[in-house]
Tab-separated table of C-alpha atoms in Angstrom:
chain	number	residue	atom	x	y	z
A	28	MET	CA	-21.466	-11.063	1.285
A	29	ASN	CA	-20.279	-9.238	-1.835
A	30	ASN	CA	-20.239	-5.507	-1.194
A	31	PHE	CA	-19.123	-3.581	1.861
A	32	LYS	CA	-19.349	0.182	2.302
A	33	ILE	CA	-18.509	2.123	5.445
A	34	LYS	CA	-19.078	5.783	6.240
A	35	ILE	CA	-17.570	7.325	9.391
A	36	GLU	CA	-18.690	10.700	10.705
A	37	ASN	CA	-17.241	12.766	13.559
A	38	ILE	CA	-15.139	10.214	15.422
A	39	GLN	CA	-11.805	11.416	16.792
A	40	SER	CA	-9.815	13.021	13.931
A	41	ILE	CA	-12.250	11.856	11.236
A	42	LYS	CA	-15.078	14.213	10.389
A	43	HIS	CA	-16.018	12.267	7.288
A	44	LEU	CA	-14.619	9.180	5.564
A	45	GLU	CA	-16.177	6.700	3.132
A	46	LEU	CA	-14.854	3.514	1.569
A	47	ASP	CA	-16.599	1.126	-0.810
A	48	LEU	CA	-15.168	-2.391	-1.270
A	49	ASP	CA	-15.896	-5.143	-3.754
A	50	LEU	CA	-15.341	-8.265	-1.656
A	51	ASN	CA	-15.019	-10.500	-4.707
A	52	SER	CA	-11.930	-8.732	-6.012
A	53	GLY	CA	-9.380	-10.932	-4.253
A	54	LYS	CA	-7.229	-7.860	-3.674
A	55	VAL	CA	-4.624	-6.720	-1.213
A	56	MET	CA	-5.262	-3.123	-0.135
A	57	CYS	CA	-2.715	-1.221	1.936
A	58	ILE	CA	-3.650	2.083	3.583
A	59	VAL	CA	-0.893	4.417	4.699
A	60	GLY	CA	-0.965	7.908	6.117
A	61	LYS	CA	0.554	10.249	8.630
A	62	ASN	CA	0.306	9.548	12.345
A	63	GLY	CA	-2.958	10.756	13.821
A	64	VAL	CA	-4.797	11.019	10.506
A	65	GLY	CA	-7.282	8.276	11.460
A	66	LYS	CA	-5.957	4.910	10.231
A	67	THR	CA	-6.516	3.081	13.529
A	68	THR	CA	-9.892	4.779	14.022
A	69	PHE	CA	-10.852	3.455	10.597
A	70	ILE	CA	-9.802	-0.106	11.512
A	71	LYS	CA	-11.684	0.079	14.826
A	72	ALA	CA	-14.771	1.306	12.992
A	73	ILE	CA	-14.782	-1.819	10.830
A	74	ALA	CA	-14.164	-4.014	13.887
A	75	THR	CA	-17.141	-2.372	15.631
A	76	LEU	CA	-19.410	-4.285	13.255
A	77	LEU	CA	-18.131	-7.457	14.932
A	78	SER	CA	-18.221	-6.188	18.486
A	79	ALA	CA	-20.013	-2.968	19.415
A	80	ASP	CA	-17.791	-2.336	22.447
A	81	ILE	CA	-14.479	-2.146	20.527
A	82	PHE	CA	-14.190	1.619	20.983
A	83	LYS	CA	-15.266	1.412	24.628
A	84	LYS	CA	-12.486	-1.106	25.344
A	85	THR	CA	-9.751	0.607	23.368
A	86	SER	CA	-10.434	4.357	23.167
A	87	SER	CA	-11.306	7.366	25.252
A	88	PRO	CA	-15.029	8.252	25.407
A	89	TYR	CA	-14.075	11.813	24.480
A	90	ILE	CA	-13.484	10.879	20.828
A	91	PHE	CA	-17.277	10.931	20.325
A	92	ASN	CA	-19.913	13.647	20.244
A	93	SER	CA	-23.654	13.716	19.597
A	94	SER	CA	-23.099	13.640	15.827
A	95	SER	CA	-20.736	10.651	15.834
A	96	LYS	CA	-21.972	7.977	13.466
A	97	ILE	CA	-20.893	4.883	11.530
A	98	THR	CA	-23.000	3.577	8.652
A	99	TYR	CA	-22.329	0.185	7.063
A	100	HIS	CA	-23.990	-0.674	3.771
A	101	ILE	CA	-23.685	-4.411	3.111
A	102	ASP	CA	-25.386	-6.161	0.223
A	103	GLY	CA	-28.184	-3.600	0.038
A	104	LYS	CA	-28.855	-3.182	3.760
A	105	ASP	CA	-27.778	-0.421	6.174
A	106	TYR	CA	-26.517	-0.906	9.733
A	107	ILE	CA	-26.281	2.367	11.632
A	108	TYR	CA	-24.288	3.065	14.803
A	109	THR	CA	-24.682	6.377	16.641
A	110	HIS	CA	-23.345	7.829	19.864
A	111	ASN	CA	-25.045	6.586	23.026
A	112	ASP	CA	-24.458	9.123	25.768
A	113	LYS	CA	-25.497	6.699	28.533
A	114	ILE	CA	-22.695	4.254	27.799
A	115	GLN	CA	-20.383	6.897	26.251
A	116	THR	CA	-19.606	5.001	23.064
A	117	ILE	CA	-21.021	4.150	19.660
A	118	ASP	CA	-24.028	1.810	19.667
A	119	SER	CA	-26.768	0.417	17.431
A	120	GLN	CA	-30.231	-1.083	17.601
A	121	ASP	CA	-29.607	-2.910	14.335
A	122	ILE	CA	-28.846	-6.607	14.565
A	123	VAL	CA	-25.922	-7.693	12.411
A	124	ALA	CA	-26.601	-11.154	11.032
A	125	ASP	CA	-24.122	-13.915	11.834
A	126	PRO	CA	-23.313	-14.600	8.151
A	127	ILE	CA	-21.932	-11.052	7.954
A	128	LYS	CA	-19.952	-11.277	11.181
A	129	ASN	CA	-18.642	-14.672	10.181
A	130	ASN	CA	-17.185	-13.241	6.977
A	131	ILE	CA	-15.118	-10.436	8.529
A	132	ILE	CA	-11.994	-10.308	10.693
A	133	GLY	CA	-10.955	-7.038	12.330
A	134	GLU	CA	-7.503	-7.291	13.895
A	135	LEU	CA	-6.580	-4.309	16.081
A	136	PRO	CA	-3.128	-2.849	16.817
A	137	LEU	CA	-0.917	-3.391	19.850
A	138	PRO	CA	-1.928	-4.166	22.563
A	139	HIS	CA	-5.569	-4.940	21.696
A	140	GLY	CA	-5.258	-7.340	18.749
A	141	LYS	CA	-5.902	-11.044	19.271
A	142	ARG	CA	-2.370	-11.834	18.069
A	143	PHE	CA	-1.058	-10.016	21.177
A	144	ASN	CA	-3.373	-11.775	23.619
A	145	PHE	CA	-2.934	-15.467	22.850
A	146	PHE	CA	0.030	-16.042	25.133
A	147	GLN	CA	-1.862	-16.821	28.339
A	148	ALA	CA	-4.105	-19.330	26.570
A	149	ILE	CA	-1.036	-21.204	25.335
A	150	SER	CA	0.615	-21.143	28.756
A	151	ASP	CA	-2.510	-22.617	30.334
A	152	LYS	CA	-2.358	-25.524	27.868
A	153	ASP	CA	1.303	-26.356	28.462
A	154	LYS	CA	0.624	-29.560	30.448
A	155	GLU	CA	-1.643	-30.915	27.712
A	156	ILE	CA	0.791	-29.882	24.966
A	157	ARG	CA	3.645	-31.654	26.774
A	158	GLY	CA	1.546	-34.792	27.233
A	159	LYS	CA	0.696	-34.962	23.539
A	160	TYR	CA	4.347	-34.399	22.664
A	161	ILE	CA	5.521	-37.298	24.856
A	162	ASP	CA	2.755	-39.545	23.477
A	163	LYS	CA	3.691	-38.445	19.936
A	164	ASP	CA	0.113	-37.309	19.444
A	165	TYR	CA	0.974	-34.598	16.950
A	166	LYS	CA	1.409	-34.029	13.226
A	167	THR	CA	3.504	-31.909	10.893
A	168	PRO	CA	1.512	-28.908	9.561
A	169	ILE	CA	2.853	-29.077	6.014
A	170	LYS	CA	1.183	-25.894	4.735
A	171	LEU	CA	2.407	-23.875	7.720
A	172	VAL	CA	5.950	-25.223	7.313
A	173	GLU	CA	5.877	-24.125	3.667
A	174	TRP	CA	4.492	-20.739	4.745
A	175	TYR	CA	7.448	-20.188	7.082
A	176	LYS	CA	9.912	-21.417	4.462
A	177	LYS	CA	8.611	-19.008	1.818
A	178	ILE	CA	8.622	-16.017	4.156
A	179	TYR	CA	11.927	-16.604	5.963
A	180	LYS	CA	13.725	-18.510	3.181
A	181	SER	CA	14.915	-20.920	5.871
A	182	ASP	CA	14.470	-24.553	6.935
A	183	LYS	CA	14.232	-23.591	10.604
A	184	PHE	CA	10.593	-24.707	10.871
A	185	ASN	CA	10.853	-27.985	8.972
A	186	ASP	CA	10.306	-29.938	12.223
A	187	LEU	CA	7.359	-27.833	13.390
A	188	LYS	CA	4.610	-29.861	15.068
A	189	GLU	CA	0.907	-29.269	15.610
A	190	VAL	CA	-1.299	-30.572	18.412
A	191	ASN	CA	-5.058	-30.290	18.629
A	192	ILE	CA	-6.587	-29.571	22.046
A	193	LYS	CA	-10.368	-29.294	22.105
A	194	GLY	CA	-10.464	-27.931	18.567
A	195	GLU	CA	-7.633	-25.400	19.036
A	196	LYS	CA	-4.327	-25.885	17.246
A	197	TYR	CA	-1.032	-25.208	19.028
A	198	TYR	CA	2.487	-25.376	17.618
A	199	PHE	CA	5.985	-26.153	18.861
A	200	LEU	CA	9.471	-27.049	17.681
A	201	PRO	CA	10.785	-30.325	19.226
A	202	GLN	CA	14.163	-30.235	21.007
A	203	LYS	CA	16.368	-32.910	22.565
A	204	ASN	CA	15.368	-34.781	25.765
A	205	ASN	CA	11.614	-34.281	25.245
A	206	GLN	CA	12.001	-30.515	25.386
A	207	TYR	CA	10.355	-28.149	22.920
A	208	ILE	CA	10.021	-24.502	22.005
A	209	ARG	CA	6.382	-23.525	22.319
A	210	GLU	CA	5.024	-21.068	19.751
A	211	ASP	CA	4.784	-18.232	22.262
A	212	TYR	CA	8.549	-18.530	22.732
A	213	PHE	CA	9.260	-18.001	19.044
A	214	SER	CA	10.721	-14.618	18.187
A	215	SER	CA	8.052	-11.899	18.068
A	216	GLY	CA	8.262	-11.779	14.270
A	217	GLU	CA	7.990	-15.564	13.915
A	218	TYR	CA	5.042	-15.605	16.284
A	219	PHE	CA	3.226	-12.841	14.394
A	220	ILE	CA	3.746	-14.703	11.109
A	221	LEU	CA	1.949	-17.635	12.745
A	222	SER	CA	-0.814	-15.322	13.961
A	223	ILE	CA	-1.401	-13.968	10.459
A	224	TYR	CA	-1.451	-17.533	9.139
A	225	ARG	CA	-4.177	-18.353	11.675
A	226	LEU	CA	-6.181	-15.347	10.550
A	227	ILE	CA	-6.145	-16.132	6.861
A	228	GLN	CA	-6.898	-19.825	7.402
A	229	GLN	CA	-10.338	-18.767	8.612
A	230	GLN	CA	-11.046	-17.824	4.977
A	231	LYS	CA	-13.268	-14.827	5.557
A	232	LYS	CA	-14.380	-12.480	2.784
A	233	LEU	CA	-12.799	-9.415	4.423
A	234	ILE	CA	-9.693	-9.421	6.636
A	235	VAL	CA	-8.664	-6.123	8.198
A	236	ILE	CA	-5.349	-5.837	10.064
A	237	ASP	CA	-3.826	-2.754	11.678
A	238	GLU	CA	0.000	-2.626	11.582
A	239	LEU	CA	0.486	-5.802	9.572
A	240	ASP	CA	4.287	-5.551	9.561
A	241	ILE	CA	4.874	-5.183	13.307
A	242	SER	CA	7.989	-7.039	14.572
A	243	LEU	CA	8.906	-8.356	11.114
A	244	ASP	CA	12.278	-7.726	9.485
A	245	ALA	CA	12.284	-6.126	6.032
A	246	GLY	CA	12.907	-9.408	4.190
A	247	ALA	CA	10.029	-11.179	5.922
A	248	GLN	CA	7.735	-8.214	5.208
A	249	VAL	CA	8.464	-8.383	1.487
A	250	HIS	CA	7.957	-12.150	1.258
A	251	LEU	CA	4.799	-11.958	3.378
A	252	ILE	CA	3.164	-9.515	0.960
A	253	LYS	CA	3.818	-11.881	-1.949
A	254	GLU	CA	2.237	-14.808	-0.081
A	255	LEU	CA	-0.766	-12.763	1.030
A	256	ARG	CA	-1.314	-11.487	-2.501
A	257	GLU	CA	-1.370	-15.031	-3.881
A	258	PHE	CA	-3.670	-16.179	-1.078
A	259	CYS	CA	-6.171	-13.376	-1.719
A	260	GLN	CA	-6.233	-14.070	-5.451
A	261	GLU	CA	-6.686	-17.803	-4.941
A	262	LYS	CA	-9.420	-17.555	-2.303
A	263	SER	CA	-11.136	-14.316	-3.488
A	264	VAL	CA	-10.438	-12.691	-0.131
A	265	THR	CA	-10.052	-8.927	0.361
A	266	LEU	CA	-7.203	-8.060	2.718
A	267	LEU	CA	-7.072	-4.483	3.981
A	268	PHE	CA	-4.181	-3.457	6.210
A	269	THR	CA	-2.177	-0.481	7.443
A	270	THR	CA	1.590	-0.179	7.613
A	271	HIS	CA	4.435	2.256	8.276
A	272	SER	CA	7.008	0.064	6.529
A	273	LEU	CA	8.790	1.494	3.500
A	274	ALA	CA	9.837	-2.059	2.544
A	275	VAL	CA	6.179	-3.127	2.359
A	276	ILE	CA	5.075	0.014	0.515
A	277	LYS	CA	7.806	-0.425	-2.090
A	278	VAL	CA	6.776	-3.958	-3.149
A	279	LEU	CA	3.062	-3.241	-3.418
A	280	GLU	CA	1.549	-3.027	-6.883
A	281	ASP	CA	0.013	0.178	-8.219
A	282	ASP	CA	-3.567	-0.856	-7.456
A	283	GLU	CA	-2.736	-2.063	-3.921
A	284	LEU	CA	-1.425	1.156	-2.387
A	285	PHE	CA	-3.724	3.839	-0.950
A	286	TYR	CA	-3.117	7.030	0.991
A	287	LEU	CA	-5.433	8.315	3.724
A	288	GLU	CA	-5.623	12.048	3.145
A	289	SER	CA	-7.211	14.480	5.557
A	290	ASN	CA	-8.289	18.055	4.923
A	291	LYS	CA	-9.293	19.338	8.346
A	292	GLY	CA	-10.908	15.993	9.147
A	293	LYS	CA	-12.575	15.428	5.798
A	294	CYS	CA	-10.791	12.230	4.837
A	295	GLU	CA	-10.412	10.372	1.601
A	296	ILE	CA	-8.691	7.070	0.777
A	297	VAL	CA	-6.969	7.681	-2.551
A	298	LYS	CA	-4.875	5.402	-4.766
A	299	ARG	CA	-1.334	6.777	-4.754
A	300	SER	CA	2.062	5.679	-6.050
A	301	TYR	CA	5.043	4.556	-3.995
A	302	ASN	CA	6.992	7.721	-4.806
A	303	TYR	CA	4.063	9.941	-3.874
A	304	ILE	CA	3.807	8.301	-0.464
A	305	LYS	CA	7.560	8.175	0.022
A	306	GLY	CA	7.688	11.878	-0.753
A	307	ILE	CA	5.132	12.745	1.929
A	308	LEU	CA	5.972	10.243	4.650
A	309	TYR	CA	9.720	9.818	4.244
A	310	GLN	CA	10.630	12.858	2.150
A	311	PHE	CA	13.652	13.609	-0.021
A	312	GLU	CA	15.889	15.971	1.913
A	313	GLY	CA	18.858	18.149	1.056
A	314	TRP	CA	18.000	19.472	-2.420
A	315	ASP	CA	17.679	23.075	-3.581
A	316	LYS	CA	14.986	22.331	-6.167
A	317	TYR	CA	12.415	19.558	-6.648
A	318	ILE	CA	10.920	18.560	-10.000
A	319	LEU	CA	7.925	16.251	-9.643
A	320	THR	CA	6.968	14.374	-12.774
A	321	GLU	CA	4.870	11.483	-14.064
A	322	ASP	CA	7.028	8.472	-14.903
A	323	ARG	CA	10.462	7.050	-15.565
A	324	VAL	CA	10.576	8.071	-19.236
A	325	LEU	CA	9.629	11.698	-18.626
A	326	ALA	CA	12.018	11.892	-15.653
A	327	SER	CA	14.835	10.564	-17.848
A	328	PHE	CA	13.988	13.062	-20.609
A	329	ILE	CA	14.150	15.938	-18.119
A	330	LYS	CA	17.521	14.772	-16.787
A	331	TRP	CA	18.790	14.408	-20.370
A	332	GLN	CA	17.756	17.972	-21.140
A	333	LEU	CA	19.528	19.313	-18.066
A	334	LYS	CA	22.767	17.358	-18.261
A	335	SER	CA	24.168	19.602	-21.011
A	336	GLY	CA	24.717	22.369	-18.471
A	337	GLY	CA	23.235	25.766	-17.749
A	338	ILE	CA	22.678	25.064	-14.040
A	339	LEU	CA	24.262	27.557	-11.626
A	340	ASN	CA	25.465	25.896	-8.390
A	341	LYS	CA	22.102	24.327	-7.586
A	342	GLU	CA	21.324	20.789	-6.467
A	343	TYR	CA	18.082	19.424	-7.881
A	344	ILE	CA	16.206	16.125	-7.937
A	345	VAL	CA	13.689	14.776	-10.454
A	346	ILE	CA	11.110	12.501	-8.807
A	347	PRO	CA	8.715	10.315	-10.860
A	348	ILE	CA	5.438	10.168	-8.939
A	349	GLY	CA	2.743	8.560	-11.079
A	350	PRO	CA	-0.303	9.913	-12.931
A	351	ALA	CA	-0.439	13.675	-13.482
A	352	SER	CA	-3.203	14.007	-10.893
A	353	SER	CA	-0.893	12.485	-8.263
A	354	VAL	CA	1.969	14.764	-9.317
A	355	ILE	CA	-0.140	17.891	-8.898
A	356	ALA	CA	-1.680	16.592	-5.653
A	357	LEU	CA	1.757	15.985	-4.134
A	358	MET	CA	2.940	19.441	-5.150
A	359	ASP	CA	-0.167	20.993	-3.606
A	360	GLU	CA	0.384	18.964	-0.432
A	361	ASN	CA	3.915	20.332	-0.222
A	362	ASN	CA	2.674	23.874	-0.797
A	363	GLY	CA	0.680	23.554	2.398
A	364	GLU	CA	3.235	21.735	4.567
A	365	ASN	CA	6.680	22.355	2.989
A	366	PHE	CA	7.882	18.770	3.584
A	367	PHE	CA	10.113	19.030	0.479
A	368	SER	CA	10.824	22.734	0.573
A	369	THR	CA	9.004	26.039	0.206
A	370	LYS	CA	6.510	26.476	-2.616
A	371	ASN	CA	8.867	28.320	-4.982
A	372	ASN	CA	11.370	25.418	-4.908
A	373	VAL	CA	8.949	22.728	-6.143
A	374	ILE	CA	7.357	22.392	-9.589
A	375	SER	CA	5.469	19.767	-11.559
A	376	VAL	CA	6.468	18.701	-15.070
A	377	VAL	CA	3.808	16.729	-16.925
A	378	ASP	CA	3.143	15.460	-20.440
A	379	GLY	CA	1.728	17.865	-23.009
A	380	ASP	CA	-1.570	15.960	-23.136
A	381	GLN	CA	-2.309	17.340	-19.651
A	382	LYS	CA	-2.225	20.984	-20.730
A	383	ASN	CA	-5.986	21.490	-20.791
A	384	ASN	CA	-6.242	20.123	-17.237
A	385	TYR	CA	-3.596	22.364	-15.653
A	386	LYS	CA	-3.035	25.257	-18.090
A	387	ASP	CA	-3.775	27.860	-15.400
A	388	ARG	CA	-1.112	26.558	-13.019
A	389	GLU	CA	2.021	28.712	-13.146
A	390	GLU	CA	4.061	26.107	-11.263
A	391	VAL	CA	3.440	23.447	-13.929
A	392	ILE	CA	5.680	22.968	-16.974
A	393	PHE	CA	4.397	20.957	-19.943
A	394	LEU	CA	6.331	18.735	-22.307
A	395	PRO	CA	6.078	20.232	-25.824
A	396	PHE	CA	4.490	17.028	-27.154
A	397	LYS	CA	1.762	14.768	-25.773
A	398	SER	CA	4.373	12.417	-24.302
A	399	VAL	CA	7.789	11.106	-25.292
A	400	GLU	CA	6.244	7.755	-26.214
A	401	LYS	CA	3.393	9.297	-28.229
A	402	ALA	CA	5.826	11.561	-30.080
A	403	LEU	CA	7.961	8.540	-30.969
A	404	LYS	CA	4.868	6.612	-32.084
A	405	LYS	CA	3.800	9.500	-34.337
A	406	LEU	CA	7.268	9.601	-35.905
A	407	TYR	CA	7.135	5.846	-36.420
A	408	ASP	CA	3.694	5.993	-38.066
A	409	ASN	CA	4.861	8.699	-40.488
A	410	ASN	CA	8.414	7.456	-41.128
A	411	ARG	CA	8.491	3.733	-40.371
A	412	ASN	CA	10.865	3.137	-43.295
A	413	ASP	CA	13.476	5.383	-41.695
A	414	VAL	CA	16.643	3.457	-40.873
A	415	PHE	CA	16.178	4.486	-37.226
A	416	PHE	CA	13.099	2.236	-37.004
A	417	GLN	CA	14.584	-0.694	-38.886
A	418	GLY	CA	13.740	-4.030	-37.267
A	419	VAL	CA	11.073	-2.753	-34.852
A	420	ALA	CA	7.892	-3.307	-36.846
A	421	THR	CA	4.881	-4.029	-34.654
A	422	SER	CA	1.205	-4.673	-35.311
A	423	GLU	CA	0.216	-4.616	-31.620
A	424	PRO	CA	-2.363	-2.026	-30.468
A	425	ASP	CA	-0.246	0.848	-29.190
A	426	GLU	CA	-2.255	4.043	-28.781
A	427	LYS	CA	0.069	5.446	-26.106
A	428	GLY	CA	3.279	4.437	-27.836
A	429	LYS	CA	4.463	2.239	-24.970
A	430	ASN	CA	5.207	-0.796	-27.142
A	431	ILE	CA	7.180	1.025	-29.834
A	432	TYR	CA	9.148	2.881	-27.167
A	433	LYS	CA	10.034	-0.386	-25.447
A	434	ARG	CA	11.163	-1.928	-28.739
A	435	MET	CA	13.218	1.124	-29.600
A	436	GLU	CA	14.772	1.151	-26.138
A	437	GLU	CA	15.970	-2.406	-26.739
A	438	LYS	CA	17.634	-1.293	-29.968
A	439	HIS	CA	18.989	2.180	-29.177
A	440	LEU	CA	20.449	4.008	-26.222
A	441	GLN	CA	17.849	6.181	-24.539
A	442	ASP	CA	19.795	9.316	-25.465
A	443	LYS	CA	19.451	8.429	-29.168
A	444	ILE	CA	15.677	8.090	-28.796
A	445	PHE	CA	15.475	11.486	-27.075
A	446	GLU	CA	17.580	13.103	-29.810
A	447	PHE	CA	15.324	11.637	-32.490
A	448	VAL	CA	12.114	12.732	-30.758
A	449	THR	CA	13.486	16.253	-30.151
A	450	LYS	CA	13.742	16.821	-33.919
A	451	SER	CA	9.939	16.769	-34.102
A	452	ASP	CA	9.722	20.063	-32.188
A	453	LYS	CA	13.154	21.619	-31.707
A	454	VAL	CA	11.744	25.050	-30.825
A	455	GLY	CA	9.348	23.631	-28.257
A	456	VAL	CA	12.048	21.468	-26.651
A	457	ASP	CA	14.457	24.435	-26.431
A	458	LYS	CA	11.797	26.456	-24.590
A	459	PHE	CA	11.049	23.460	-22.336
A	460	LYS	CA	14.742	23.210	-21.422
A	461	LEU	CA	14.998	26.941	-20.774
A	462	ASP	CA	11.964	26.855	-18.472
A	463	LEU	CA	13.568	24.049	-16.465
A	464	GLN	CA	16.889	25.900	-16.217
A	465	ASN	CA	15.179	29.114	-15.134
A	466	PHE	CA	13.303	27.311	-12.387
A	467	ILE	CA	16.436	25.644	-11.036
A	468	ASN	CA	18.575	28.789	-11.235
A	469	GLN	CA	16.058	31.211	-9.708
């Protein structure tokens, strides 16, 4: 199984949603979004491929209508599920081959996920577990011990033991006088770490988990993501999960973080930056004016322009979001919902190379040059013998000016770089500064 595409139509809050996955990418993919937008519905839709009665067991029948439909496209073949009025759920006449089912895990949220329903099975095995413990019929699960150590940065689980009962593995921590702490008596976070370990040891092609971070403290969440990322890369496994944790979102890489957007039920899973998502889900409160911009360098240049004064009793914040498209999208999202502030208190400031894309937007201010880095690179190309550039020669490909900027930043204070770049278009920079001041003071 190499490719997996799912299309959901008219189920609960989702009128339309598509996602196409390359299952050989070995990637971690986190989906975040507002409550009620459809994240859990999306996870259940994937799990339906494994068990057609998932929705019937976990959801109201009223989330469906006659046009409800899920289409899976896997390695060139379609599997179609439509609403069956007789059983009041989604159903299909297509037979999903075992090799497909055997390559996917769909782990549901509380209380339906398997990780929440293993307790009784362990309790029923207590007599056998105790017997194997007394007979010393157990072993140390070295990989699992290392897993716990890396996530909790603790030696607490160094004595962890594993017993095998009819092909199932159970775990406990030995205590004095032949006593032990069975795995279901671990803390909820410790137990869920074990549950996730069990899931990934099955080595499927696609693992889907709703609410990955549940019951875990912030430190464990951060370390878990690192371990899962390395596992996915090593085993070429695609891990897709949802979260509400800011700690998890913050440590994800740029190509691992996605936002589930909904426009009246028409949903799209879009790659978004940490600051974009933080802005929508967690917000930045208490400011008079909000300036949304692309990256750290442009944000710093804006702050440098404004620190010389000219601001009249206003509190403002400059927020680097990511690519220009994400900056504009976040501003537009705010214009509809006012989660930062009202429309007239929020603008976007983007590099000059974006002018053709957004020239008709009154609430967008453009840097007078293509970017700070590109302006510096142009100055370097034309004046590399200037004393300012002494000792920073580079032959590396550097179309965007990132390398020369980094080298110059190591040599000079950032303010000195900004002063030097400003000389290339003093008139344009003065107008840029005035536009910023007028926005803040209005």
